[in-house]
Coordinates of C-alpha atoms and ligand atoms in Angstrom, one line a residue:
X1 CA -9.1 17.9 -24.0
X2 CA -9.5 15.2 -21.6
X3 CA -11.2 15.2 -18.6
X4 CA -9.3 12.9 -16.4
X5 CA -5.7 13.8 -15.2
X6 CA -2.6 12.5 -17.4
X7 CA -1.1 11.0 -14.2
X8 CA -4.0 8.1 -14.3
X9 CA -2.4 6.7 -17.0
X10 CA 0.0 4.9 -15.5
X11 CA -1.9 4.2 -12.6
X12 CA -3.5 0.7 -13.0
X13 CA -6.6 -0.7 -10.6
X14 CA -6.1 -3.2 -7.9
X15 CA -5.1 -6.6 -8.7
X16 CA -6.4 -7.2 -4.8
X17 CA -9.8 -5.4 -5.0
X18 CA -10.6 -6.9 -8.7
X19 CA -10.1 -10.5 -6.9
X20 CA -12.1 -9.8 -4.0
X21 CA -14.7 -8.2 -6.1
X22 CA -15.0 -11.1 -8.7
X23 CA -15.2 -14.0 -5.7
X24 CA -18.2 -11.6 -4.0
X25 CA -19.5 -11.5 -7.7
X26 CA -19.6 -15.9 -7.4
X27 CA -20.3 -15.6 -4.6
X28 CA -23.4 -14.0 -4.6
X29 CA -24.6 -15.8 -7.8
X30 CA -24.5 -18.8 -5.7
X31 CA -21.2 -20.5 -6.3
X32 CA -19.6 -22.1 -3.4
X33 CA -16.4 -19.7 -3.0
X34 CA -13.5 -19.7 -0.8
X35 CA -11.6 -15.9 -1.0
X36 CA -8.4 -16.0 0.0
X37 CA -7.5 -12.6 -1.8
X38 CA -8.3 -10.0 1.0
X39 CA -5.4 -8.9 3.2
X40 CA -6.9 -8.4 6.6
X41 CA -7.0 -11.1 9.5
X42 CA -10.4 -12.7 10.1
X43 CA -10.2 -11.9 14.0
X44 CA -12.3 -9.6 15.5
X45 CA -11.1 -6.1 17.1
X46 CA -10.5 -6.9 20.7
X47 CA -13.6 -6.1 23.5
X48 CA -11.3 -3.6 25.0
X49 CA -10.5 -1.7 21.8
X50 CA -13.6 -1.6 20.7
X51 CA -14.7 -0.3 24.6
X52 CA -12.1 2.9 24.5
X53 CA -13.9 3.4 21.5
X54 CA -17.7 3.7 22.4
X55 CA -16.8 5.7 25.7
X56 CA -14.7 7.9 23.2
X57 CA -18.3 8.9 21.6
X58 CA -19.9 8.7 25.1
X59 CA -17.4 11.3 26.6
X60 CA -18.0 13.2 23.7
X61 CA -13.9 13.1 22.6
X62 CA -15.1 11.9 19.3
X63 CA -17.6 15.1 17.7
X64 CA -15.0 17.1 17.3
X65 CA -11.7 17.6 14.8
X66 CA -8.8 16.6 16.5
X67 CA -4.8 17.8 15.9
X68 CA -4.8 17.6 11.8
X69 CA -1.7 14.5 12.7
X70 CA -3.2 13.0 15.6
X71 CA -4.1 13.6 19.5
X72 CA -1.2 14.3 21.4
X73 CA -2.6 10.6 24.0
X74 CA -2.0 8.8 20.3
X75 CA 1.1 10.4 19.6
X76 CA 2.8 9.5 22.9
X77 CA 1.7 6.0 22.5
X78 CA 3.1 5.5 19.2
X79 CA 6.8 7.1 20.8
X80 CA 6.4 4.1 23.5
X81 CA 5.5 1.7 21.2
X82 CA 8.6 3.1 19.2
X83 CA 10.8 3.3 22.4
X84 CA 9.8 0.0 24.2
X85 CA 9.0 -2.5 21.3
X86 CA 12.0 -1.3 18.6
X87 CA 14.3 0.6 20.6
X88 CA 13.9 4.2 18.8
X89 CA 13.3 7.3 20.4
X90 CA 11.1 9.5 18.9
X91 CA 9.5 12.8 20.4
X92 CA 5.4 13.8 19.5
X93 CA 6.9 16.3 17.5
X94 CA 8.4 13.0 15.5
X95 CA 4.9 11.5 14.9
X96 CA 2.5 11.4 12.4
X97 CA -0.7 9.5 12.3
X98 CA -2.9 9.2 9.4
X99 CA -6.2 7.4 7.9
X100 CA -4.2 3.8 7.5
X101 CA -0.7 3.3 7.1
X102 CA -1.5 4.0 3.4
X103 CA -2.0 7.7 4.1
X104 CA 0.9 7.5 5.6
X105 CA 3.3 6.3 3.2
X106 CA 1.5 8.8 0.6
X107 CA 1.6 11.6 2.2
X108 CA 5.6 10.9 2.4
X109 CA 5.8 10.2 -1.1
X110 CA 3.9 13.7 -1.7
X111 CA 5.7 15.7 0.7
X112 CA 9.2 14.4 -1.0
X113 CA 8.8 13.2 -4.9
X114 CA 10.2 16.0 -7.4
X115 CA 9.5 14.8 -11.0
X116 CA 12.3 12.1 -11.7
X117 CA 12.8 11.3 -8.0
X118 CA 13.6 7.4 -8.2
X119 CA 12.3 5.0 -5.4
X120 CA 14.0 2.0 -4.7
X121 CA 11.3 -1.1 -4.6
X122 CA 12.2 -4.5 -4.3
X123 CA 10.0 -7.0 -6.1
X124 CA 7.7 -8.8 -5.3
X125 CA 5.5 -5.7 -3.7
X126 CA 2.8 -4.7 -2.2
X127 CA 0.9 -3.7 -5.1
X128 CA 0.2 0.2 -4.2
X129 CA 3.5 0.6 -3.9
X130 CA 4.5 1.7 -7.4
X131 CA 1.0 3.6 -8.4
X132 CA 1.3 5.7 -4.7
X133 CA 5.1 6.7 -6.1
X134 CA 3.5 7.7 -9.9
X135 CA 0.7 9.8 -8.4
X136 CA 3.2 11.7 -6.1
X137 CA 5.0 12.2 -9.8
X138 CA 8.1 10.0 -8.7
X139 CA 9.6 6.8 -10.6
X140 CA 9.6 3.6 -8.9
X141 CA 12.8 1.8 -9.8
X142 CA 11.7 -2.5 -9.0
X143 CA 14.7 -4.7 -8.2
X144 CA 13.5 -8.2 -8.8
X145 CA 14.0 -10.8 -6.3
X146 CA 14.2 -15.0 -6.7
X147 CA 12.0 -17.1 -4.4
X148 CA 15.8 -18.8 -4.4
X149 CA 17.0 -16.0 -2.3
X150 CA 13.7 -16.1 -0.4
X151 CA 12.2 -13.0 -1.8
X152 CA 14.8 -10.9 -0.2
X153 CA 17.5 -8.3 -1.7
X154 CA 20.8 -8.5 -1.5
X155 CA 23.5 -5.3 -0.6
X156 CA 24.8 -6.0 -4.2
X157 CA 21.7 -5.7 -6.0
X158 CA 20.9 -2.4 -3.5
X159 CA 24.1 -0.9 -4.2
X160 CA 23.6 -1.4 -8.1
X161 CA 20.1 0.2 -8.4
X162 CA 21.1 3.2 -6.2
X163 CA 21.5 6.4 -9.2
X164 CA 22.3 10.1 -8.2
X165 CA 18.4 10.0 -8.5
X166 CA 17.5 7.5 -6.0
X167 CA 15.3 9.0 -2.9
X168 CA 14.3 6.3 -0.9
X169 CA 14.5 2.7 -0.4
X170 CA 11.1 1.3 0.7
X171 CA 11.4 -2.0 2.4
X172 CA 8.3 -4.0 3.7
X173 CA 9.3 -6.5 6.3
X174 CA 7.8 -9.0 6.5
X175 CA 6.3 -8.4 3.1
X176 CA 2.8 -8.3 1.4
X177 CA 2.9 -10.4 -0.1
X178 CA 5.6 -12.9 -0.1
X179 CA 5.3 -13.0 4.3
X180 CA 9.7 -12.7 3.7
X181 CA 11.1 -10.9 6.2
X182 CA 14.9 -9.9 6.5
X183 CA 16.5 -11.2 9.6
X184 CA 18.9 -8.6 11.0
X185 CA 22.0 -9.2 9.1
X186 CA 20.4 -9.6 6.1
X187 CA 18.7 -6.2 7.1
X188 CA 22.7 -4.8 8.1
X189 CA 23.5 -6.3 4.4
X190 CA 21.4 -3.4 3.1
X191 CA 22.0 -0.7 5.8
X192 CA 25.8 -1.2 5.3
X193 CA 25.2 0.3 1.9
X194 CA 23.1 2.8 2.2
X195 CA 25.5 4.5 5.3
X196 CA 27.7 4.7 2.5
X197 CA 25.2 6.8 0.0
X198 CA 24.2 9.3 2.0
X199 CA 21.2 11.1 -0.4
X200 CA 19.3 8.1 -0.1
X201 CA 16.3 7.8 2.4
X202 CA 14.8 4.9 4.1
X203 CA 11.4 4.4 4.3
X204 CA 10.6 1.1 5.8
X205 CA 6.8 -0.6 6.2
X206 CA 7.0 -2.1 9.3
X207 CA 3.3 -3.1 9.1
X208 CA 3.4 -6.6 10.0
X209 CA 6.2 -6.2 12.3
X210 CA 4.6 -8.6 15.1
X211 CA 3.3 -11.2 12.5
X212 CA 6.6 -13.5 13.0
X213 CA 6.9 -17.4 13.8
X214 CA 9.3 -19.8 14.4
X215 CA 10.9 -17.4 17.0
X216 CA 11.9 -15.2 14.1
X217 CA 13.2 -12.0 15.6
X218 CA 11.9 -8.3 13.8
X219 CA 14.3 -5.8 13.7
X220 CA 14.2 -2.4 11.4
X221 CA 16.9 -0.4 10.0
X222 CA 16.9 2.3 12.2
X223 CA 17.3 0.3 14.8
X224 CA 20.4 -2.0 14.1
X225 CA 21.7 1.2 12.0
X226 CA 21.8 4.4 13.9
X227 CA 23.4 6.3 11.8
X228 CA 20.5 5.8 9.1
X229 CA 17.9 7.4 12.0
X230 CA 17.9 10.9 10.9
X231 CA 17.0 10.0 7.0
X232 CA 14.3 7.1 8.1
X233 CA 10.7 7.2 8.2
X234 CA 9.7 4.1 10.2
X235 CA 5.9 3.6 9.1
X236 CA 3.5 1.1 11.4
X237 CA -0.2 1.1 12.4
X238 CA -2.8 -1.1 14.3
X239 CA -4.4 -2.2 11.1
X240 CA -2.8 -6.1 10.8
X241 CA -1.4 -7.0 14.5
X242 CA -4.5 -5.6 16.1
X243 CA -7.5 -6.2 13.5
X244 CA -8.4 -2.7 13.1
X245 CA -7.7 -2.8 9.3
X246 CA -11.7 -1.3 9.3
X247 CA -10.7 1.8 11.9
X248 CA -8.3 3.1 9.7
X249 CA -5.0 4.3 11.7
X250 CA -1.3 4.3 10.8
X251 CA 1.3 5.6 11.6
X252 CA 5.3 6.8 11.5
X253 CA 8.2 8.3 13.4
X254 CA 10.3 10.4 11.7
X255 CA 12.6 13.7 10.9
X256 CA 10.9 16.9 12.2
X257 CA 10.9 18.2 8.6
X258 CA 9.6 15.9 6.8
X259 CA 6.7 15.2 9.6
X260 CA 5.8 18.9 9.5
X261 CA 5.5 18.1 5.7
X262 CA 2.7 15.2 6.1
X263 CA 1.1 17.4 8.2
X264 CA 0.8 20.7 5.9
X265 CA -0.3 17.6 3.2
X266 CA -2.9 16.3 5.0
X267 CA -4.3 19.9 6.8
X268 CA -5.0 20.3 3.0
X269 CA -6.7 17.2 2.1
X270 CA -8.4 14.9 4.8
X271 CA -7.8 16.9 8.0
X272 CA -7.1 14.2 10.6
X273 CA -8.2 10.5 11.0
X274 CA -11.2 9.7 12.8
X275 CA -11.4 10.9 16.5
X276 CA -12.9 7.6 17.6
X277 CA -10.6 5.6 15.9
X278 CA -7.6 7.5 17.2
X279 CA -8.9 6.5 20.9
X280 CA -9.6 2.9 20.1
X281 CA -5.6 3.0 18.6
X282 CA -4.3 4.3 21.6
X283 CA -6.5 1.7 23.5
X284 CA -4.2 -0.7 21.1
X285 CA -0.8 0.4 21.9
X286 CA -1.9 0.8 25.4
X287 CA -3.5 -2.2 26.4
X288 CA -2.8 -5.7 26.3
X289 CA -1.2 -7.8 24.0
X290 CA -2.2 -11.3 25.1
X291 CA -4.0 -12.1 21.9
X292 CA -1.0 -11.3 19.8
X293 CA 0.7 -14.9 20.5
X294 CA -2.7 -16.6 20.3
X295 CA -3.1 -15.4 16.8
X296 CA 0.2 -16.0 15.7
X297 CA 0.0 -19.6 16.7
X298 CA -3.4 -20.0 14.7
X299 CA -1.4 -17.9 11.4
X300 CA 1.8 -20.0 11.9
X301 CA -0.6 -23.3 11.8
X302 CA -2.5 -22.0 9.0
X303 CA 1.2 -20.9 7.0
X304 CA 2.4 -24.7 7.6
X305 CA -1.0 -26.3 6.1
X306 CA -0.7 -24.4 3.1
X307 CA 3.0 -24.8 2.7
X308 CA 2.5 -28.4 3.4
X309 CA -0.3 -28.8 0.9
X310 CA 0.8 -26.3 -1.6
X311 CA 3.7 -28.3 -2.3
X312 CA 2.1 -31.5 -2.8
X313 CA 0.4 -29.7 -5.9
X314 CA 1.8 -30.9 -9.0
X315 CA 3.4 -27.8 -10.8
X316 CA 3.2 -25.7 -7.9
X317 CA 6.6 -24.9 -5.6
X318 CA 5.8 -23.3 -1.9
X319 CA 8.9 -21.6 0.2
X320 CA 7.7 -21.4 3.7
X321 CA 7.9 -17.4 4.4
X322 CA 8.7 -15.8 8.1
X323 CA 5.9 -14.1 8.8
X324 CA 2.8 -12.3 7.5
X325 CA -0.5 -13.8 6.7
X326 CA 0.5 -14.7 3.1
X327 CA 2.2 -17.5 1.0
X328 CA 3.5 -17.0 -2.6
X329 CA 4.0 -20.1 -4.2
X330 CA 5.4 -20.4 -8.4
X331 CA 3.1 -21.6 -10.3
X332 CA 5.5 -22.1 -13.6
X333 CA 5.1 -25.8 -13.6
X334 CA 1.3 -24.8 -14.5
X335 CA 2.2 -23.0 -17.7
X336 CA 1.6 -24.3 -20.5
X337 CA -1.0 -27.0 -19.6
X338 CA -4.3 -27.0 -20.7
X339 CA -6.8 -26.3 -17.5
X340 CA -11.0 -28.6 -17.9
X341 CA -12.5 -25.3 -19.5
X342 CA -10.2 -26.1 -22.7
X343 CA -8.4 -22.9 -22.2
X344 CA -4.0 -22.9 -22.3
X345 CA -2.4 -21.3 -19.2
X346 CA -0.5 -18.8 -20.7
X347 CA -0.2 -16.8 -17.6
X348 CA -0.3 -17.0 -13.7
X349 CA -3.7 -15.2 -14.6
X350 CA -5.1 -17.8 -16.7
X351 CA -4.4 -19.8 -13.7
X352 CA -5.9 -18.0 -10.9
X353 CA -8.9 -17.3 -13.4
X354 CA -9.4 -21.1 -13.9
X355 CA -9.1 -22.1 -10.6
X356 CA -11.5 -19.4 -9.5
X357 CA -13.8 -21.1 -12.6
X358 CA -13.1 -25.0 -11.8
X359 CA -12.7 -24.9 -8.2
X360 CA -14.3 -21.5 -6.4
X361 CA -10.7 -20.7 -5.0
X362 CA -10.0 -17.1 -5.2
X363 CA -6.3 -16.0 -4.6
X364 CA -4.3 -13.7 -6.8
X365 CA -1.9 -13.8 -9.9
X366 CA 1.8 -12.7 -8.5
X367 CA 2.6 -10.4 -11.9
X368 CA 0.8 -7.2 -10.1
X369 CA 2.8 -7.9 -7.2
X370 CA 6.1 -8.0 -9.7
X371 CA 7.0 -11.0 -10.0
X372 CA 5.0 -14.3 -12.1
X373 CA 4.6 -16.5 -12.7
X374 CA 3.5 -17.4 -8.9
X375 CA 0.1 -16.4 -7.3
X376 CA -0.7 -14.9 -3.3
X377 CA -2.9 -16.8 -0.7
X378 CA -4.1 -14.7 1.8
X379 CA -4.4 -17.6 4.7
X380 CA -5.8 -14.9 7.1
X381 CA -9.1 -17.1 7.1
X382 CA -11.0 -20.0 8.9
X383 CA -8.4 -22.6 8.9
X384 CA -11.1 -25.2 7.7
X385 CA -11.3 -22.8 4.6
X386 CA -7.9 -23.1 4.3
X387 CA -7.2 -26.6 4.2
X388 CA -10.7 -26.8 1.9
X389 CA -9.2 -24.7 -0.5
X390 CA -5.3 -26.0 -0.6
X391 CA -7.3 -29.5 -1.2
X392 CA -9.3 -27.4 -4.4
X393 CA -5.7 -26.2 -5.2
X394 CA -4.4 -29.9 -5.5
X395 CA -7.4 -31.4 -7.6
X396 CA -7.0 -28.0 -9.9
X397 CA -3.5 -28.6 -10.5
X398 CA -3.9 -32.3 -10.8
X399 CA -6.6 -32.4 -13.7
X400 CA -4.5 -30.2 -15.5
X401 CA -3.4 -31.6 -18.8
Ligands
PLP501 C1 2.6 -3.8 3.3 C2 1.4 -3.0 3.6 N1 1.6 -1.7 4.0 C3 0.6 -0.9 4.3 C4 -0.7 -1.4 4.3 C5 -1.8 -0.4 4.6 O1 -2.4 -0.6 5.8 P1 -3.6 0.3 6.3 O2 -4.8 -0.6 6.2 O3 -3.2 0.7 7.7 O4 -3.7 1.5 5.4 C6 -1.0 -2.7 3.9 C7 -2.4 -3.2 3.8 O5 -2.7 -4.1 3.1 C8 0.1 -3.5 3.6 O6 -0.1 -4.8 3.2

């Protein structure tokens, strides 16, 4: 008999952590490395954050267990933050908080998955996606996307992948880790259809709702679709905007029943997230948001260099993406050539492999993410990095033969 669970077999390691891991490997052995694999902005947590925090611990708020789904102070900031900033109304009672939006969005797909229970995922996606809908004993159902319709899906190709089955839709805008965000009739494109197929749930990853340039306007479904409010789970946290990805605190608004669900799920398992984080996230939602803007302008910079360079790569094609801190360029005009180790790229793998070997670049191959060949730059680094490595990028692809 085996001694590990049938359900890890389908479950595969992350294509983000392996990267990471294998630059830090160079890295250490003394190669000159630039990572741009890890998805978490290189800014500090703000002073004030970090303050609510330590006089959390000093007032002694933080040595004991809290609510199992977070402390009521947390729980009405999130329903501001969900009132003022997307126009929903949501009561505590509405509100879960977890360890990280990824509890979150597991704990749904736990409380909710029967065994054949499809889930909607449009491709390219964040690469827990699938594995968190398998381990909850569900079947994720990928709709494939082009970097011609800029990574986003159309009502058509909603409407055909919807089966008496079908659960939820999970939608991640802007995504990890194409940065694609749905402006809000492409968003009423796909909320038109689902009013119409009324066993199928929404449950939307609004993580990197305030990473948007060019003016871009976020909107989620709930919002511009009312009627879709009592079957949504809006899901959010402080991890990305706020750059607390370390503190460990997400969150989401939804139906009573299915909150009450999370909860039961997570009394039984982790209890509730850290005290001290929970007061440095309601610190976040609370307190200003001035460094919001100044980040974005440094992303939006940082997005344009890469796009600009990216594209001057031979082989390599670049769309310029709405928001995030990610760019996910093809690299099918690669394939096929022969990189200065001797070795044929086959694969965006053998790519990102070669230029981690020639050129100490670390990003990673798009075909976890579900759709190759292409490859993900996190930019959410020193810009000088940046430009360093889109210059690597350039000489990689150039000595190709
Ligand atoms: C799309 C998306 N959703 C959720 C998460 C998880 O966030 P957290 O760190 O709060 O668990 C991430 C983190 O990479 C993400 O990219």
């Amino acid at each position: 008999m085996a001694f590990l669970a049938d359900s890890l077999k389908r479950i595969k390691p992350s294509a983000t952590i392996a990267v990471t891991d294998k630059a830090r490997a160079l890295k250490l052995a003394g190669r000159n490395v630039i990572g741009l694999g890890a998805g978490e902005p290189d800014f500090d947590t703000p002073d004030n954050i970090k303050e609510a925090a330590i006089k959390a611990i000093r007032d002694g708020k933080a040595s004991k267990y809290t609510n199992v789904d977070g402390i009521a102070e947390l729980k009405e900031a999130v329903c501001r933050k969900f009132k003022t900033e997307n126009g929903l109304d949501y009561k505590p009672s509405q509100v879960s908080v977890g360890t990280g939006g990824k509890q979150v969005l597991y704990n749904a797909f736990v409380a909710t998955l029967n065994p054949g229970d499809e889930v909607i995922i449009p491709a390219p996606y964040w690469v827990s996606y699938p594995e968190m809908v398998m381990l909850a004993g569900g079947e994720p159902v990928e709709v494939k996307t082009t970097m011609e319709s800029g990574f986003k899906m159309s009502g058509e190709a909603l409407e055909r992948a919807i089966t008496p089955k079908t659960k939820w839709l999970l939608l991640n805008s802007p995504s990890n880790p194409t940065g694609a965000a749905y402006t809000k009739s492409e968003l009423k494109a796909l909320t038109d259809v689902l009013v119409r197929h009324a066993h199928v749930h929404v449950l939307t990853d609004d993580m990197y709702e305030h990473l948007v340039y060019d003016d871009f306007q976020f909107f989620t479904p709930a919002q511009i679709e009312p009627r879709l409010y009592e079957r949504t789970l809006t899901v959010n946290g402080v991890s990305k905007a706020y750059c607390m990805t370390g503190w460990r605190i997400g969150f989401a608004g939804g139906p009573e029943p299915l909150i009450k669900a999370m909860a039961m799920i997570q009394s039984q398992s982790t209890s509730n997230p850290s005290a001290v984080s929970q007061w440095a996230a309601v610190e976040a939602l609370n307190g200003p948001k001035d460094f919001i803007p100044k980040h974005n302008k440094i992303f939006k910079e940082r997005r344009d260099l890469c796009v600009a360079m990216l594209n001057q790569a031979k082989g390599i094609q670049c769309p310029k993406p709405e928001g995030a801190f990610y760019v996910f360029p093809s690299c099918a005009g690669t394939i096929g050539k022969t990189a200065p180790t001797g070795k044929r790229l086959a694969t965006d793998e053998d790519f990102v492999t070669e230029l981690l070997e020639a050129e100490g670049v670390a990003v990673v191959q798009g075909t976890p993410f579900g759709l190759g060949p292409a490859f993900r730059i996190s930019y959410a680094t020193a810009t000088s990095a940046v430009q360093e490595a889109c210059e690597r990028i350039q000489r990689f692809c150039g000595n190709l033969r």
